[in-house]
Coordinates of C-alpha atoms in Angstrom, one line a residue:
M1 CA 59.3 31.1 -26.4
S2 CA 59.5 31.1 -22.6
T3 CA 56.9 29.1 -20.4
L4 CA 53.8 30.8 -19.7
R5 CA 52.7 30.6 -15.9
I6 CA 49.0 31.2 -15.6
G7 CA 47.3 31.0 -12.1
N8 CA 43.7 30.8 -11.0
A9 CA 42.4 32.9 -8.1
S10 CA 38.6 32.2 -8.3
G11 CA 36.5 29.3 -9.3
F12 CA 33.1 31.1 -8.7
Y13 CA 31.5 34.2 -7.4
G14 CA 32.2 34.0 -3.7
D15 CA 35.4 32.1 -3.8
R16 CA 38.1 32.6 -1.2
F17 CA 38.5 36.3 -1.1
D18 CA 42.2 36.5 -0.2
A19 CA 43.2 34.1 -3.1
L20 CA 44.0 36.9 -5.4
H21 CA 46.7 38.3 -2.9
E22 CA 48.0 34.9 -2.1
M23 CA 48.6 33.9 -5.6
L24 CA 50.4 37.2 -6.4
T25 CA 52.7 36.8 -3.3
G26 CA 53.0 33.0 -3.3
G27 CA 55.1 32.5 -6.4
E28 CA 56.1 33.5 -9.9
L29 CA 53.2 34.2 -12.2
D30 CA 52.8 35.8 -15.7
V31 CA 48.9 35.9 -15.9
L32 CA 46.5 35.4 -13.1
T33 CA 42.9 34.7 -14.0
G34 CA 39.6 34.7 -12.1
D35 CA 36.4 32.6 -13.1
Y36 CA 33.4 34.2 -11.4
L37 CA 30.5 33.2 -13.7
A38 CA 28.2 30.3 -13.7
E39 CA 24.8 29.6 -15.0
L40 CA 23.1 30.6 -11.5
T41 CA 25.6 33.6 -11.4
M42 CA 24.4 34.9 -14.5
L43 CA 20.8 34.9 -13.2
I44 CA 21.9 36.6 -10.0
L45 CA 23.6 39.4 -11.9
G46 CA 20.7 39.8 -14.1
R47 CA 18.4 40.5 -11.0
D48 CA 21.1 43.0 -9.9
R49 CA 20.8 44.7 -13.0
L50 CA 17.1 44.9 -12.7
K51 CA 17.6 46.8 -9.5
A52 CA 20.6 49.0 -10.8
P53 CA 21.3 49.4 -14.5
G54 CA 24.8 50.1 -13.9
A55 CA 25.2 46.8 -11.8
G56 CA 25.6 43.4 -13.4
Y57 CA 29.3 42.5 -12.6
A58 CA 31.0 40.9 -9.9
R59 CA 31.6 43.4 -7.0
T60 CA 33.9 40.9 -5.3
F61 CA 36.6 41.5 -8.0
L62 CA 36.8 45.2 -7.2
R63 CA 37.3 44.8 -3.5
Q64 CA 39.9 42.4 -4.2
L65 CA 41.7 44.8 -6.5
E66 CA 41.8 47.4 -3.8
D67 CA 44.3 45.2 -1.8
S68 CA 46.1 43.7 -5.0
L69 CA 46.2 46.1 -7.9
G70 CA 49.3 47.6 -6.9
L71 CA 51.0 44.4 -6.1
A72 CA 50.0 43.0 -9.5
H73 CA 51.4 45.9 -11.3
E74 CA 54.5 46.0 -9.2
R75 CA 55.1 42.2 -10.2
G76 CA 54.3 42.7 -13.8
V77 CA 51.3 40.2 -13.5
K78 CA 48.6 40.4 -16.1
L79 CA 44.8 40.0 -14.7
V80 CA 42.4 38.3 -16.9
A81 CA 38.7 37.7 -15.3
N82 CA 35.2 37.2 -16.6
A83 CA 34.0 39.2 -13.5
G84 CA 32.4 41.6 -15.9
G85 CA 29.4 39.4 -16.1
L86 CA 26.6 41.2 -17.7
N87 CA 28.5 44.6 -17.9
P88 CA 32.0 44.3 -18.6
A89 CA 32.3 47.9 -19.9
G90 CA 31.0 49.0 -16.5
L91 CA 33.5 47.0 -14.6
A92 CA 36.5 48.2 -16.7
D93 CA 35.5 51.9 -15.8
R94 CA 35.3 51.0 -12.2
V95 CA 38.8 49.4 -12.3
R96 CA 40.1 52.5 -14.1
E97 CA 38.6 54.7 -11.4
L98 CA 40.1 52.5 -8.7
A99 CA 43.5 52.7 -10.3
G100 CA 43.3 56.5 -10.8
R101 CA 42.4 56.8 -7.0
F102 CA 45.6 54.8 -6.1
G103 CA 47.8 56.4 -8.7
I104 CA 48.5 53.1 -10.4
P105 CA 49.2 53.2 -14.1
V106 CA 47.6 50.2 -15.5
R107 CA 45.9 49.6 -18.9
V108 CA 42.3 48.3 -18.6
A109 CA 40.6 46.6 -21.7
H110 CA 37.5 44.7 -22.0
V111 CA 35.8 42.2 -24.2
E112 CA 32.1 42.6 -25.1
G113 CA 29.5 41.3 -27.7
D114 CA 28.2 38.3 -25.8
D115 CA 25.0 40.0 -24.7
L116 CA 22.2 38.8 -26.8
T117 CA 19.4 39.6 -24.1
A118 CA 17.6 42.1 -26.6
Q119 CA 17.1 39.4 -29.1
H120 CA 15.6 37.1 -26.8
P121 CA 12.5 38.7 -25.3
G122 CA 11.4 37.5 -21.8
S123 CA 14.8 36.3 -20.8
L124 CA 16.6 38.1 -18.0
A125 CA 20.1 37.4 -19.5
A126 CA 21.0 35.8 -22.8
H127 CA 24.6 35.5 -23.4
A128 CA 26.8 33.7 -25.9
Y129 CA 29.7 31.8 -24.9
L130 CA 32.7 33.7 -26.5
G131 CA 36.2 32.2 -27.1
G132 CA 39.7 33.6 -26.2
F133 CA 40.7 35.5 -28.9
G134 CA 39.2 39.0 -27.8
I135 CA 41.1 38.5 -24.6
A136 CA 44.3 37.9 -26.9
A137 CA 43.6 40.8 -29.0
C138 CA 43.4 43.1 -25.8
L139 CA 46.7 41.6 -24.2
R140 CA 48.6 41.8 -27.6
E141 CA 47.8 45.5 -27.5
G142 CA 49.4 46.1 -24.3
A143 CA 46.4 45.6 -21.6
D144 CA 47.4 44.9 -18.1
I145 CA 43.8 43.8 -16.9
V146 CA 41.2 42.3 -19.4
V147 CA 37.8 41.9 -18.0
T148 CA 35.2 40.1 -20.1
G149 CA 31.5 39.0 -19.7
R150 CA 30.4 35.6 -20.9
V151 CA 33.4 33.5 -22.3
T152 CA 34.0 30.1 -21.9
D153 CA 35.7 29.3 -18.6
A154 CA 38.8 27.8 -20.6
A155 CA 38.9 31.1 -22.6
L156 CA 40.6 32.8 -19.7
V157 CA 43.7 30.6 -20.4
T158 CA 43.5 30.3 -24.2
G159 CA 43.4 33.9 -24.7
P160 CA 46.6 34.6 -22.7
A161 CA 48.4 31.5 -24.3
A162 CA 47.3 32.8 -27.8
A163 CA 48.7 36.1 -27.2
H164 CA 51.9 35.1 -25.6
F165 CA 52.8 32.4 -28.1
G166 CA 51.3 34.0 -31.2
W167 CA 48.8 31.2 -31.9
A168 CA 46.6 31.6 -34.9
P169 CA 42.9 30.5 -34.9
G170 CA 43.5 27.2 -36.8
E171 CA 46.1 25.9 -34.5
Y172 CA 43.9 23.4 -33.1
D173 CA 46.1 21.0 -31.2
R174 CA 47.9 23.9 -29.3
L175 CA 44.6 25.6 -28.6
A176 CA 43.1 22.2 -27.4
G177 CA 45.9 21.9 -24.9
A178 CA 45.3 25.3 -23.6
V179 CA 41.6 24.5 -23.2
V180 CA 42.4 21.4 -21.2
A181 CA 44.7 23.4 -19.0
G182 CA 42.0 25.9 -18.6
H183 CA 39.5 23.5 -17.8
V184 CA 41.8 22.0 -15.2
L185 CA 42.2 25.6 -13.7
E186 CA 38.7 27.1 -14.1
C187 CA 37.2 25.6 -10.8
G188 CA 40.3 26.7 -8.7
T189 CA 41.0 24.5 -5.8
Q190 CA 39.0 21.3 -7.2
A191 CA 42.6 20.8 -9.0
T192 CA 44.3 20.8 -5.8
G193 CA 42.5 18.4 -3.6
G194 CA 39.2 20.3 -2.9
N195 CA 36.0 18.3 -3.4
Y196 CA 38.2 15.3 -4.2
S197 CA 37.0 11.7 -3.5
F198 CA 40.5 10.6 -2.0
F199 CA 40.9 13.8 0.0
R200 CA 42.2 11.8 3.0
E201 CA 45.4 11.5 1.1
G202 CA 46.6 15.0 1.7
D203 CA 46.0 18.1 3.9
V204 CA 43.0 19.8 2.1
R205 CA 42.1 22.1 5.1
R206 CA 43.1 25.0 3.0
P207 CA 44.1 23.9 -0.5
G208 CA 46.3 26.4 -2.5
F209 CA 45.0 27.5 -5.9
P210 CA 46.2 25.9 -9.1
L211 CA 48.6 27.2 -11.8
A212 CA 49.7 25.8 -15.2
E213 CA 53.0 26.1 -16.8
L214 CA 52.1 26.4 -20.6
H215 CA 54.4 25.5 -23.4
E216 CA 54.4 26.7 -26.8
D217 CA 53.3 23.4 -28.1
G218 CA 50.2 23.6 -26.0
S219 CA 51.6 21.0 -23.5
A220 CA 51.3 22.1 -19.7
V221 CA 52.4 21.1 -16.2
I222 CA 49.4 21.7 -13.4
T223 CA 50.9 22.6 -10.2
K224 CA 50.5 25.1 -7.2
H225 CA 52.8 27.6 -5.3
P226 CA 55.3 25.9 -3.1
G227 CA 54.2 25.6 0.6
T228 CA 50.5 26.0 -0.2
G229 CA 48.0 23.2 1.0
G230 CA 46.3 20.5 -0.8
F231 CA 48.1 18.4 -3.5
V232 CA 48.2 17.9 -7.2
D233 CA 48.5 14.3 -8.6
V234 CA 47.1 12.5 -11.7
G235 CA 44.0 11.8 -9.7
T236 CA 43.0 15.4 -8.7
V237 CA 43.5 16.5 -12.5
T238 CA 41.6 13.5 -13.8
A239 CA 38.6 14.5 -11.4
Q240 CA 38.8 18.0 -12.7
L241 CA 38.9 16.9 -16.3
L242 CA 35.8 15.1 -15.9
Y243 CA 33.8 17.7 -14.2
E244 CA 31.1 19.0 -16.3
T245 CA 32.0 17.4 -19.4
G246 CA 30.1 14.9 -21.9
G247 CA 31.9 12.7 -24.5
A248 CA 35.3 12.5 -25.8
R249 CA 34.8 15.8 -27.8
Y250 CA 34.9 18.9 -25.5
A251 CA 33.5 21.5 -27.8
G252 CA 34.2 25.3 -27.5
P253 CA 34.0 28.4 -29.7
D254 CA 37.7 28.3 -30.9
V255 CA 38.5 24.5 -30.8
T256 CA 37.0 21.3 -30.0
A257 CA 39.5 19.4 -27.6
R258 CA 39.6 15.6 -27.7
L259 CA 39.6 14.6 -24.3
D260 CA 40.4 10.9 -25.2
T261 CA 43.7 12.1 -26.5
V262 CA 44.9 13.5 -23.0
R263 CA 48.0 12.1 -21.5
L264 CA 48.6 12.7 -17.7
T265 CA 51.8 11.9 -16.1
Q266 CA 53.1 12.7 -12.7
D267 CA 56.0 15.0 -13.1
G268 CA 57.3 15.2 -9.6
P269 CA 55.6 16.3 -6.2
D270 CA 52.5 18.5 -7.0
R271 CA 53.2 18.5 -10.8
V272 CA 51.1 16.8 -13.6
R273 CA 52.1 17.0 -17.0
V274 CA 49.4 17.2 -19.5
D275 CA 50.1 16.5 -23.1
G276 CA 49.1 14.7 -26.2
V277 CA 46.0 16.8 -26.7
H278 CA 44.4 16.8 -30.3
G279 CA 42.3 19.5 -31.4
E280 CA 39.5 19.8 -34.2
P281 CA 37.6 22.7 -35.5
P282 CA 34.8 24.0 -33.3
P283 CA 31.2 23.3 -34.1
P284 CA 29.3 25.5 -36.5
A285 CA 27.1 27.4 -33.6
L286 CA 27.9 29.1 -30.4
K287 CA 26.2 28.2 -27.1
V288 CA 23.8 30.7 -25.8
G289 CA 22.8 30.5 -22.0
L290 CA 19.2 31.9 -21.6
N291 CA 18.2 32.8 -18.0
R292 CA 14.6 33.9 -17.2
L293 CA 12.4 33.8 -14.2
G294 CA 10.2 30.7 -13.9
G295 CA 7.8 31.8 -11.3
F296 CA 8.0 31.5 -7.6
R297 CA 8.9 28.5 -5.3
N298 CA 8.1 27.7 -1.6
E299 CA 9.1 24.8 0.6
V300 CA 8.6 23.3 4.1
S301 CA 10.0 20.2 5.8
F302 CA 7.7 18.3 8.2
V303 CA 9.8 16.5 11.0
L304 CA 8.3 13.0 11.5
T305 CA 9.7 11.3 14.7
G306 CA 9.4 7.7 16.0
L307 CA 6.7 5.2 14.9
D308 CA 4.5 5.1 12.1
I309 CA 6.6 7.4 9.8
E310 CA 4.8 6.3 6.6
A311 CA 1.4 6.9 8.2
K312 CA 2.2 10.4 9.5
A313 CA 3.3 11.3 6.2
A314 CA 0.2 10.1 4.4
L315 CA -1.8 12.0 6.9
V316 CA 0.0 15.3 6.2
K317 CA -0.3 14.9 2.4
G318 CA -4.0 14.2 2.8
Q319 CA -4.7 17.1 5.0
L320 CA -2.9 19.4 2.5
E321 CA -4.4 17.9 -0.6
A322 CA -7.2 20.5 -0.9
A323 CA -4.9 23.6 -0.3
L324 CA -2.5 22.5 -2.8
G325 CA -5.0 21.6 -5.6
K326 CA -4.7 24.8 -7.6
V327 CA -0.7 24.9 -7.3
S328 CA 0.9 24.3 -10.7
E329 CA 3.6 22.0 -9.4
V330 CA 3.6 20.1 -5.9
R331 CA 6.5 17.7 -4.9
W332 CA 6.7 15.6 -1.9
D333 CA 9.9 13.7 -0.8
L334 CA 10.1 11.6 2.4
V335 CA 13.7 11.4 3.5
R336 CA 14.3 8.6 5.9
T337 CA 17.0 9.9 8.1
D338 CA 15.4 7.9 10.9
R339 CA 16.6 4.7 12.4
P340 CA 14.8 2.2 15.0
D341 CA 15.5 2.5 18.7
A342 CA 17.4 5.7 18.2
D343 CA 19.4 7.1 21.1
T344 CA 18.8 10.9 19.9
E345 CA 15.6 12.6 18.9
E346 CA 17.3 13.7 15.7
T347 CA 18.2 10.2 14.6
A348 CA 14.7 9.0 15.4
S349 CA 13.3 11.5 12.9
A350 CA 12.7 11.6 9.1
L351 CA 11.9 14.6 7.0
L352 CA 8.9 15.0 4.8
R353 CA 9.8 17.7 2.2
L354 CA 7.2 19.6 0.3
V355 CA 8.1 22.0 -2.6
V356 CA 5.8 24.1 -4.5
R357 CA 5.9 26.2 -7.6
D358 CA 3.6 28.3 -9.3
P359 CA 3.7 31.7 -11.6
D360 CA 1.7 33.4 -8.9
Q361 CA 3.8 34.3 -5.6
E362 CA 0.5 34.5 -3.7
A363 CA -0.5 31.0 -4.5
V364 CA 2.8 29.4 -3.2
G365 CA 2.6 31.9 -0.2
R366 CA -0.9 30.9 0.7
A367 CA -0.5 27.1 -0.1
L368 CA 2.2 26.8 2.5
S369 CA 2.2 29.6 5.0
G370 CA -1.5 29.3 5.7
A371 CA -2.5 25.8 5.3
A372 CA 0.7 23.9 6.5
I373 CA 1.0 25.9 9.8
E374 CA -2.7 25.7 10.5
L375 CA -2.0 21.9 11.1
A376 CA 0.1 22.7 14.0
L377 CA -2.3 21.2 16.6
A378 CA -4.3 19.2 14.1
S379 CA -1.9 16.7 12.6
Y380 CA 0.3 13.8 13.5
P381 CA 1.8 13.5 17.0
G382 CA 5.0 15.4 17.4
F383 CA 4.2 17.9 14.7
H384 CA 6.8 20.4 13.9
V385 CA 8.7 21.7 10.9
L386 CA 12.4 22.7 10.5
A387 CA 11.4 26.4 9.7
P388 CA 8.1 28.1 8.8
P389 CA 7.5 28.7 5.1
G390 CA 7.8 32.1 3.9
K391 CA 5.9 34.0 1.0
G392 CA 7.7 32.2 -1.7
A393 CA 10.7 33.3 -3.7
P394 CA 11.3 33.6 -7.4
Y395 CA 13.3 30.9 -9.3
G396 CA 15.0 30.9 -12.4
V397 CA 15.1 28.6 -15.3
F398 CA 18.1 28.1 -17.7
E399 CA 18.2 26.7 -21.2
D400 CA 20.6 26.4 -24.1
V401 CA 20.3 27.7 -27.5
Y402 CA 22.6 28.1 -30.5
V403 CA 23.4 30.6 -32.9
P404 CA 25.7 30.8 -35.8
H405 CA 29.2 32.4 -35.1
G406 CA 28.8 35.2 -37.2
A407 CA 25.6 36.3 -35.3
V408 CA 27.8 37.5 -32.4
P409 CA 29.6 40.7 -32.4
H410 CA 32.7 39.6 -30.6
V411 CA 34.7 42.9 -29.9
A412 CA 37.8 43.7 -27.9
V413 CA 37.6 47.2 -26.5
L414 CA 41.3 48.2 -26.0
H415 CA 42.7 50.4 -23.1
D416 CA 42.8 53.4 -25.4
G417 CA 39.1 53.1 -26.6
R418 CA 39.8 51.5 -29.9
R419 CA 37.4 48.5 -30.9
V420 CA 38.6 45.6 -32.6
S421 CA 36.3 43.2 -34.1
V422 CA 37.2 39.5 -33.5
A423 CA 36.5 37.4 -36.6
P424 CA 34.2 34.2 -36.2
A425 CA 35.6 30.9 -36.8
Q426 CA 36.2 30.4 -40.4
V427 CA 36.2 26.7 -40.3
T428 CA 33.9 24.5 -38.5
V429 CA 32.7 20.8 -38.2
V430 CA 29.5 19.6 -36.9
L431 CA 29.9 17.9 -33.6
E432 CA 29.4 14.2 -33.5
D433 CA 29.9 11.5 -30.8
V434 CA 33.0 9.5 -30.9
P435 CA 32.2 5.7 -31.0
E436 CA 33.1 3.9 -27.9
P437 CA 36.8 2.9 -28.2
P438 CA 38.2 -0.6 -27.7
L439 CA 38.0 -1.5 -24.1
P440 CA 40.6 -3.6 -22.0
E441 CA 40.2 -7.3 -21.6
P442 CA 38.0 -8.1 -18.4
L443 CA 39.6 -9.3 -15.3
P444 CA 39.8 -13.2 -15.1
S445 CA 36.8 -14.5 -12.9
G446 CA 37.7 -14.9 -9.3
P447 CA 36.4 -14.2 -5.7
T448 CA 34.5 -11.2 -5.1
R449 CA 33.4 -9.5 -2.1
R450 CA 30.2 -7.0 -1.6
A451 CA 31.8 -3.6 -1.0
P452 CA 31.3 0.1 -1.9
L453 CA 32.4 0.9 -5.5
G454 CA 34.3 4.0 -4.0
L455 CA 37.0 1.8 -2.4
V456 CA 38.3 1.3 -5.9
V457 CA 37.1 4.2 -8.1
G458 CA 36.9 8.0 -7.7
A459 CA 34.1 10.2 -9.0
R460 CA 33.3 13.8 -9.6
S461 CA 29.9 15.0 -10.8
G462 CA 28.5 18.3 -11.7
D463 CA 25.6 20.2 -13.7
K464 CA 25.0 21.5 -17.3
G465 CA 21.5 23.0 -17.4
G466 CA 19.0 20.4 -16.6
N467 CA 21.5 17.6 -17.2
A468 CA 24.0 16.1 -14.8
N469 CA 27.4 14.2 -15.5
V470 CA 29.1 11.6 -13.3
G471 CA 32.5 11.0 -14.2
V472 CA 34.2 7.7 -12.7
W473 CA 37.9 6.8 -13.0
A474 CA 40.0 3.9 -11.8
R475 CA 43.4 4.3 -10.3
T476 CA 45.1 1.2 -11.6
D477 CA 45.0 -0.8 -15.0
E478 CA 43.5 -3.7 -13.2
A479 CA 40.6 -1.6 -11.6
W480 CA 40.1 -0.1 -15.1
S481 CA 39.7 -3.5 -16.8
W482 CA 37.1 -4.5 -14.2
L483 CA 35.3 -1.0 -14.2
A484 CA 35.0 -0.8 -18.1
H485 CA 32.8 -4.0 -18.2
A486 CA 31.1 -3.8 -14.7
L487 CA 29.6 -0.3 -14.9
S488 CA 27.2 -0.5 -17.8
V489 CA 24.6 2.1 -18.2
D490 CA 21.9 -0.7 -16.7
R491 CA 24.1 -1.1 -13.7
F492 CA 24.5 2.7 -13.3
R493 CA 20.8 3.0 -13.4
E494 CA 20.4 0.2 -10.5
L495 CA 22.9 1.7 -8.3
L496 CA 21.2 5.3 -8.8
P497 CA 17.5 4.5 -9.1
E498 CA 16.7 8.3 -9.3
T499 CA 18.1 7.9 -12.9
A500 CA 16.0 5.0 -13.9
G501 CA 13.4 6.7 -16.0
L502 CA 15.9 9.2 -17.7
P503 CA 18.2 9.0 -20.8
V504 CA 21.6 8.0 -19.7
T505 CA 24.7 8.1 -22.1
R506 CA 28.1 6.5 -21.3
H507 CA 31.3 7.8 -22.6
A508 CA 34.5 5.8 -22.2
L509 CA 38.0 7.6 -21.9
P510 CA 40.5 4.7 -21.6
G511 CA 43.5 7.2 -21.6
L512 CA 42.1 8.6 -18.3
R513 CA 40.9 5.1 -17.2
A514 CA 37.5 6.8 -17.0
L515 CA 33.8 6.4 -17.7
N516 CA 31.5 9.5 -18.1
F517 CA 27.7 9.2 -17.6
V518 CA 25.5 12.0 -18.9
V519 CA 22.1 11.9 -17.1
E520 CA 19.4 14.1 -19.0
G521 CA 16.8 16.0 -17.2
I522 CA 17.6 15.0 -13.6
L523 CA 18.1 18.7 -12.6
G524 CA 14.8 19.9 -14.3
A525 CA 15.1 23.4 -15.6
G526 CA 18.7 24.1 -13.9
V527 CA 20.2 24.8 -10.8
A528 CA 18.1 28.1 -10.0
A529 CA 15.0 25.8 -10.3
Q530 CA 16.3 23.8 -7.4
H531 CA 14.5 20.7 -8.9
R532 CA 16.0 18.3 -6.4
F533 CA 17.7 18.9 -3.0
D534 CA 21.4 18.5 -4.6
P535 CA 20.5 21.0 -7.3
Q536 CA 23.9 21.0 -9.0
A537 CA 24.3 17.1 -8.8
K538 CA 27.5 18.1 -6.7
A539 CA 27.3 14.7 -4.7
L540 CA 25.7 12.4 -7.4
G541 CA 29.1 10.9 -7.8
E542 CA 29.8 10.4 -4.2
W543 CA 26.3 8.7 -3.9
L544 CA 27.5 6.3 -6.7
R545 CA 30.6 5.5 -4.9
S546 CA 28.8 4.7 -1.7
R547 CA 26.7 1.9 -3.4
H548 CA 27.7 -1.7 -2.9
L549 CA 28.3 -4.4 -5.6
D550 CA 30.4 -7.3 -6.1
I551 CA 34.0 -6.3 -6.7
P552 CA 37.0 -8.8 -7.1
E553 CA 38.8 -9.4 -4.0
E554 CA 42.2 -8.7 -5.9
L555 CA 41.2 -5.0 -6.3
L556 CA 40.3 -4.6 -2.6

């Protein structure tokens, strides 16, 4: 069968608006996907639905179609997007209305069944992560556009691939190859030089969006349209493969892909071949993401300038102690951005950040808006804040629960209104960690130099609920031989002291010359809770790369 060219035009709700049009006009495509959903997005859409029951989908997608629906139809490109969010049926209706208004004869289908909110009282949104076979059913029956709710990000690729190549649910190696391709594409320009440790090696001012040339055996080539910005190489693909993953087994509802079997090969300029991927049956349960309101949050940052920074911070804390006594959660962070004998006031200043949380909005409003501002003329010399605190804003809490495959009514709603039930996985295997594989021989001892880790390795980090992962990879066999032995869990904790009291698990992926560290609980109750100043751990990997340790001179 012919190669299937699948592109991506969105990595999140709010991504580059023109990307849909750019991908349709930039080169050949068979399918164009858009990933609009994240854990935080589901909370945002849940709050939208509270205000208007007919809402709950990514409105940006509709606005993009106003400019591009006719173009997609003219070029025969099928569109597959999870922009349906909490209301895929509603979005499908809006797309039909738009097509009718412009006189464009497209067939619109949608996938539903993921919404389990009614089964989880107290949740704002509870949605199971569905696989790709609902999408495949819609496409096999002639849909031009498929919108879904909460499917796995990779399902946007596995669904079209299964439909095009005729894959059955048990063809695990093929499905796993498509999952890996889908995982590379799902975050858009992160595969083409965006957010990349070695970004200076190419022009990433406006990276092009990625696409995959998929083959019937599940292998793929990751590339981008000719003439677009950014670059695609083994490093950019490795970085994205490690993003928001755990161990060697990357589980999904259709298949568990073995990341320790992935082979990456440079296949020419801006082309990386991905093959060798082995797949296994999926685990027995589907992941369900639960979003609920956790209470109210407020914050203020006090600016401490010049001398006696620690004493000034202690004074503020003491002055506010009584006012904060009844607030359920209080967190202080002193950020030492100051330096001695600074030549600007800003670089002479540190920030004392106070964050409060409580179920009662009035409590967090009173605690800061009143007590903190009353100190304006009665505290440390030079008293001022970055911005006055407000009344307090609601924050969300995310958690995972799991349900059997058969407990979720996965349904493809076709363009003609027919409803096709998608069978749950018939064969499942309990997920187990893969034992650490054999590591390369360590480098022979030799002279070392104290230097930043990032001179020899790249990193990418991200969030999964309250956990974070930090993927670290070497660019040469010699650097991998050193990294595999030098960066133990204990050394990782030394370099990132914020992880010292938390469970940390290391996973080795020799085929990618990579180590992946999972840090449990560092993000509290998830991104919407804003537990730390980098609530999605996006820069955790870059912090690690900036830390100094003794590195063999031959690698430098």
